[in-house]
Short mmCIF file of C-alpha atoms in Angstrom, two decimals:
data_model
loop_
_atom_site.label_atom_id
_atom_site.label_comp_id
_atom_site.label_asym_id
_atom_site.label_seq_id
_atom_site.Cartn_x
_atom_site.Cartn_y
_atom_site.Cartn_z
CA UNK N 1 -0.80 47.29 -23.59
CA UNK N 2 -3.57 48.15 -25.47
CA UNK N 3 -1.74 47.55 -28.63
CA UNK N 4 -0.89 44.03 -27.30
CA UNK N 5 -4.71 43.62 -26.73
CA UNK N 6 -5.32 44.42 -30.50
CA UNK N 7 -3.02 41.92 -31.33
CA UNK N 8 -4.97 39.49 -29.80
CA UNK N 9 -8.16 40.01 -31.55
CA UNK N 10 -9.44 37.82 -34.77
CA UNK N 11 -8.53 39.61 -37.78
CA UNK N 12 -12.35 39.47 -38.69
CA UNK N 13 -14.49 40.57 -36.74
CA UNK N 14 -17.92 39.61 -38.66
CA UNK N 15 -20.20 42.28 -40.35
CA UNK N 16 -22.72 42.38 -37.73
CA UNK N 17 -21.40 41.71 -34.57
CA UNK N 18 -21.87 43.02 -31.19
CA UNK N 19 -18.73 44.42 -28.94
CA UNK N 20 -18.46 45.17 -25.02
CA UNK N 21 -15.76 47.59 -23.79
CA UNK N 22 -15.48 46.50 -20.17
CA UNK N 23 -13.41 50.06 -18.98
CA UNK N 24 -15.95 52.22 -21.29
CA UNK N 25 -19.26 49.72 -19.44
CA UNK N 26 -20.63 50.40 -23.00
CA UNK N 27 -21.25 47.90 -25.83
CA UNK N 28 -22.25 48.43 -29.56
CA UNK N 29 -23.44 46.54 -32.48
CA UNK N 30 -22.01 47.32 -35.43
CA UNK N 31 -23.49 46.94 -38.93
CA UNK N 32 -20.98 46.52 -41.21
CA UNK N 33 -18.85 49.53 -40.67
CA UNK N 34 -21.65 51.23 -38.72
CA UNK N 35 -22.82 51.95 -35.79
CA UNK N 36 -26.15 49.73 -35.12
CA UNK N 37 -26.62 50.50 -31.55
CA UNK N 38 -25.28 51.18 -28.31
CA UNK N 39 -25.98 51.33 -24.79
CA UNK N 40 -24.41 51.07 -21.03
CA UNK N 41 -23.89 47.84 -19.55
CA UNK N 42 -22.77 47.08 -15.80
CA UNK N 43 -19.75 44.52 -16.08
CA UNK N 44 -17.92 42.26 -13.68
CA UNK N 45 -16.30 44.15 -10.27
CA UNK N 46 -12.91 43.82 -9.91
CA UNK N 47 -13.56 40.59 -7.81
CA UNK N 48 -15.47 39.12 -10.31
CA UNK N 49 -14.03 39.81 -13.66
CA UNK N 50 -16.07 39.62 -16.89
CA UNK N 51 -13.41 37.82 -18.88
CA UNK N 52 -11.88 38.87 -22.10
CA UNK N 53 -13.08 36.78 -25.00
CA UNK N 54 -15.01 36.15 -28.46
CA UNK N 55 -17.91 34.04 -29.15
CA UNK N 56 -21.15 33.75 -31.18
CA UNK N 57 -24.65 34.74 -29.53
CA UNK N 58 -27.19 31.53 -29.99
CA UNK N 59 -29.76 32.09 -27.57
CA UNK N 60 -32.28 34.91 -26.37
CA UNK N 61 -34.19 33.58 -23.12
CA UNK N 62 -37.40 35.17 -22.19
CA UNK N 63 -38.34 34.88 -18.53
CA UNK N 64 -35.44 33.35 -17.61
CA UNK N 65 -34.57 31.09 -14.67
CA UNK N 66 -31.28 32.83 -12.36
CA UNK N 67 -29.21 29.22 -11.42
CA UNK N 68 -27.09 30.61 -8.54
CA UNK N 69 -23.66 29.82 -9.08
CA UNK N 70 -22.30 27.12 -6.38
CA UNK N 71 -19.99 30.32 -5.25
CA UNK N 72 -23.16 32.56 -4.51
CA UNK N 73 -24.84 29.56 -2.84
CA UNK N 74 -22.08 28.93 -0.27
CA UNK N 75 -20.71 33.12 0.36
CA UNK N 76 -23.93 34.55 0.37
CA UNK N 77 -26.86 32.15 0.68
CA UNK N 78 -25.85 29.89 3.07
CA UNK N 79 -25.34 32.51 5.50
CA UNK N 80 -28.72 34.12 4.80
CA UNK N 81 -30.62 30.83 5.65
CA UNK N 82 -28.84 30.27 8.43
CA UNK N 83 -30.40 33.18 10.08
CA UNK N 84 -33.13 33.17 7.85
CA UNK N 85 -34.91 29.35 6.90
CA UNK N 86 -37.02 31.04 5.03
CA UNK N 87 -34.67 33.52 2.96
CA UNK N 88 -35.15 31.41 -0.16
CA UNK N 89 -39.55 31.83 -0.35
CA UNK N 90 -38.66 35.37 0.27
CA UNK N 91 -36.24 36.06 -3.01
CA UNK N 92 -38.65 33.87 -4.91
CA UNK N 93 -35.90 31.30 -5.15
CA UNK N 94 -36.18 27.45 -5.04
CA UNK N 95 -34.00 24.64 -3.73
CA UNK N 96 -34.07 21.39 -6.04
CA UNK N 97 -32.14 18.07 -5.10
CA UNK N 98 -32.26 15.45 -7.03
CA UNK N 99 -33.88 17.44 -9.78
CA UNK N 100 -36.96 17.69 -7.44
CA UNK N 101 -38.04 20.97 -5.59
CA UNK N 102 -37.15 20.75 -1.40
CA UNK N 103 -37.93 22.63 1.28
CA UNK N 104 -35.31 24.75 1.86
CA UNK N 105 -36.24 25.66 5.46
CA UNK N 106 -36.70 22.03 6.46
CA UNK N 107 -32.91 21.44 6.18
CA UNK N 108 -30.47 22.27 8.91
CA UNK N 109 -27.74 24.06 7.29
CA UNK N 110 -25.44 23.65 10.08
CA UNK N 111 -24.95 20.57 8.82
CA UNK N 112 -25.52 19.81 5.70
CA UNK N 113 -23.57 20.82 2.29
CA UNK N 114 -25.62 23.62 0.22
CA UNK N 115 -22.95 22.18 -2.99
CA UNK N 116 -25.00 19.22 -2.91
CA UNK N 117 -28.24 21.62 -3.84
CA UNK N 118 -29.39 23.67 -6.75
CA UNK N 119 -30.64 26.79 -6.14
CA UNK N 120 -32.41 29.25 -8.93
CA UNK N 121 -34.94 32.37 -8.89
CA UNK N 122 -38.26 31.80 -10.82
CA UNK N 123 -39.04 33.64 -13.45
CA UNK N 124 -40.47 37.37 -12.81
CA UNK N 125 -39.77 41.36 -12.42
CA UNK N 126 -37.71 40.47 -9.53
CA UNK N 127 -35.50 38.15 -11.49
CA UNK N 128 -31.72 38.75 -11.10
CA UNK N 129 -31.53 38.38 -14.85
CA UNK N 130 -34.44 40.69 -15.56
CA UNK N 131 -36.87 39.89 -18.35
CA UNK N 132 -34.14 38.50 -20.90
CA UNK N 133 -30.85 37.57 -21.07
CA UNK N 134 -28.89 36.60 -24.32
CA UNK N 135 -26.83 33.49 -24.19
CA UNK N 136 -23.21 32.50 -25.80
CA UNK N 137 -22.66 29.23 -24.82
CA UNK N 138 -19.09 29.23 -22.87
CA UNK N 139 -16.63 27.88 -20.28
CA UNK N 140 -16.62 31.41 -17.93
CA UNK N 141 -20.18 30.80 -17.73
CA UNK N 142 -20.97 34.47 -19.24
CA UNK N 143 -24.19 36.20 -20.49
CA UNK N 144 -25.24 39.33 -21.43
CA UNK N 145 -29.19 40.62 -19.58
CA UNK N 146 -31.64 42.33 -18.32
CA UNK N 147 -31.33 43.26 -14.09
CA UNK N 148 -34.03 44.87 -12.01
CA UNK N 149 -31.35 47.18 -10.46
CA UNK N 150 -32.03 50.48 -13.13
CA UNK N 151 -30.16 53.01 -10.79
CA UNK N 152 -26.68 51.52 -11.33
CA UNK N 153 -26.58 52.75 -15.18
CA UNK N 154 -26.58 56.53 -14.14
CA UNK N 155 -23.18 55.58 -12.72
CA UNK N 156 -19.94 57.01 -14.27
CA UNK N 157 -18.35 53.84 -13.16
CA UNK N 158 -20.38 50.99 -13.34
CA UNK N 159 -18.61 47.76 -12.37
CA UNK N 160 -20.77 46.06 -10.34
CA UNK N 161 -22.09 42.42 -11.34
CA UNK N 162 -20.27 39.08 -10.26
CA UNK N 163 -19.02 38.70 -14.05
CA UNK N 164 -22.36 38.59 -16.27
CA UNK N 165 -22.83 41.82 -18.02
CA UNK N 166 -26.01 44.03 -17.57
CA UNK N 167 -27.49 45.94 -20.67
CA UNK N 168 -29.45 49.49 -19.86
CA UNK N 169 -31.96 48.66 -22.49
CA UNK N 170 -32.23 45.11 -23.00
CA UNK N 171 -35.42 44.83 -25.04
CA UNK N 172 -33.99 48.00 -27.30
CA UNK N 173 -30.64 46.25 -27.87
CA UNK N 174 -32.85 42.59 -28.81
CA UNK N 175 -34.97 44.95 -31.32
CA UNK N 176 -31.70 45.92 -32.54
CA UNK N 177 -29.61 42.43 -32.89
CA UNK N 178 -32.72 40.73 -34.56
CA UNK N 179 -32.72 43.26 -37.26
CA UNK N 180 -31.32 39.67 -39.47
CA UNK N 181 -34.01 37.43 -38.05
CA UNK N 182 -37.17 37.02 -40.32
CA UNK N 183 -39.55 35.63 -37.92
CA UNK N 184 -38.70 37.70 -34.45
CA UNK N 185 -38.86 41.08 -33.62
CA UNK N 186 -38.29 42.77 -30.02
CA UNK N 187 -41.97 43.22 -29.67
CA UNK N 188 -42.82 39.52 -29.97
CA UNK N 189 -40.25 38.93 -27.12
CA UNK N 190 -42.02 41.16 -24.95
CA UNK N 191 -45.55 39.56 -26.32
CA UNK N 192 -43.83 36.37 -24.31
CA UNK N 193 -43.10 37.88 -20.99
CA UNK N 194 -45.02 35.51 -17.98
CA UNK N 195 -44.17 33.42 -15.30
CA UNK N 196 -42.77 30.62 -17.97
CA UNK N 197 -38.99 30.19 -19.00
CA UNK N 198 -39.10 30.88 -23.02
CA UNK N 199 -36.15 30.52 -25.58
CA UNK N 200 -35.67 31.66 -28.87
CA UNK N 201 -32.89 29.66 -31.08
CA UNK N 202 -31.12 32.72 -33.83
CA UNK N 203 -31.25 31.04 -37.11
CA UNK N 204 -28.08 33.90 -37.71
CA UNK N 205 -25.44 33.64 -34.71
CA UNK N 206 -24.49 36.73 -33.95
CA UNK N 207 -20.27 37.16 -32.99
CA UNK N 208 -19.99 39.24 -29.95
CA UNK N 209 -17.05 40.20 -28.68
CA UNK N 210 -15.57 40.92 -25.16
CA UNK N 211 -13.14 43.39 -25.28
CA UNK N 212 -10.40 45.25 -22.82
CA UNK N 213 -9.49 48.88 -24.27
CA UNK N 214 -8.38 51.90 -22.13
CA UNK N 215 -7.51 53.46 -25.57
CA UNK N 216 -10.16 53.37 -28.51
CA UNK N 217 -10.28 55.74 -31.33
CA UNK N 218 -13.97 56.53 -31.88
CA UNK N 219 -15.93 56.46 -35.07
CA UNK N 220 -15.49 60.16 -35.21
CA UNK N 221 -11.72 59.81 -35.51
CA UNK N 222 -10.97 60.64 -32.07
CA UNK N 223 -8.98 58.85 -29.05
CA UNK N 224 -10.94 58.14 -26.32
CA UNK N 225 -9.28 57.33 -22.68
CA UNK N 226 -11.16 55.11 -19.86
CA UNK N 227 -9.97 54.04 -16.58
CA UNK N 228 -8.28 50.91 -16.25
CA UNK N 229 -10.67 49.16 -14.15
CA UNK N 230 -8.96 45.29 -13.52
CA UNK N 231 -5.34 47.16 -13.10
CA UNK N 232 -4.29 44.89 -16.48
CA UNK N 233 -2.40 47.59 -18.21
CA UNK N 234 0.97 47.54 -15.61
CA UNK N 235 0.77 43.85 -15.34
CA UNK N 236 0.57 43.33 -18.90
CA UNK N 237 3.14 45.85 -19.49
CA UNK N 238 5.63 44.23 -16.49
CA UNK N 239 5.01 40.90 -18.74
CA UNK N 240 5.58 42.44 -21.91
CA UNK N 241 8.99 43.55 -20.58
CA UNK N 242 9.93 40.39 -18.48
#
């Protein structure tokens, strides 16, 4: 299965690139054929996949607006507001309709349809997203950031996020992945922490990688073994002998 995976992979994989491992909830950047950095990351439960795929990092956002997905909104926050009009004040979230702020606990959600609403948390320590997050535009709507909730990376098995995955030490890993930007270092990034969405376009887009390996051999030669968290070994075996 694993092999399969490999097979699947572009045959280049870019100099400097970054790389997720969702069973080993680690990622790396690697610099040429070293390695950069690494750190833990929380990914996706096994409810909420992170999905398996390649792209080029654009983006880092400082401060950054959470926009709830419209699944969030109707499982979780639609429930709270019921018993709760004014959940949304309370998790420093706001409502907008129309691209215009509401108020969220003016609105009898008995009735009416929370799809027809945004919802997103300001900017701030409380932030679902944390201080930064680090954006490859895509389809699965998948980002790698910051998170307020520390405790989770002293887990051995840390698959716990609704698909996005969480870095340990975001502002370490930015330091590290601008090492080919001229003009930006990790330390101006925190210089722009506040209460105001910033973004910062790469001039160098960075390839990152998101990867499925039970089996990796490690730089030091040897095979390393993780759990297979999303159960995709057997059914990619059972398809591989259908």
């Amino acid at each position: 299965a694993n092999m399969e995976r490999w097979r699947w992979e572009p045959e280049v994989f870019g100099d400097f690139q970054v790389t997720v491992n969702i069973p080993e909830f680690r990622l790396w950047i690697m610099n040429k054929d070293e390695v950069h950095y690494t750190t833990r990351v929380v990914v996706g439960t096994p409810k909420h996949q992170t999905p398996v795929f390649n792209d080029e990092i654009e983006h880092i956002v400082v401060n950054p607006y959470w926009n709830v997905p419209a699944s969030i909104a109707v499982n979780e926050i639609r429930p709270n507001l019921l018993a709760n009009p004014g959940y949304l004040a309370s998790q420093n979230m706001e409502m907008l309709y129309g691209g215009k702020v509401v108020n969220a606990s003016a609105i009898d959600w008995s009735q009416a349809n929370i799809r027809s609403f945004h919802i997103r948390q300001r900017p701030g320590e409380r932030n679902a997203l944390g201080r930064v997050k680090f954006l490859f535009p895509n389809q699965h709507d998948v980002y790698l950031h910051d998170t307020p909730s520390k405790s989770l990376f002293a887990r051995s098995y840390r698959a716990y996020s609704h698909g996005c995955v969480r870095v340990e030490n975001p502002m370490d890993f930015a330091d590290a992945l601008l090492a080919l930007e001229p003009d930006m270092t990790g330390t101006a990034l925190a210089a722009m922490f506040g209460d105001k969405e910033r973004w910062v376009n790469l001039e160098n887009h960075i390839p990152v990688h998101i990867s499925y390996f039970t089996l990796r051999v490690d730089a030091d030669g040897q095979l390393r073994s993780y759990g297979d968290v999303y159960g995709a070994n057997q059914r990619l075996i059972e398809l591989l002998n259908s």
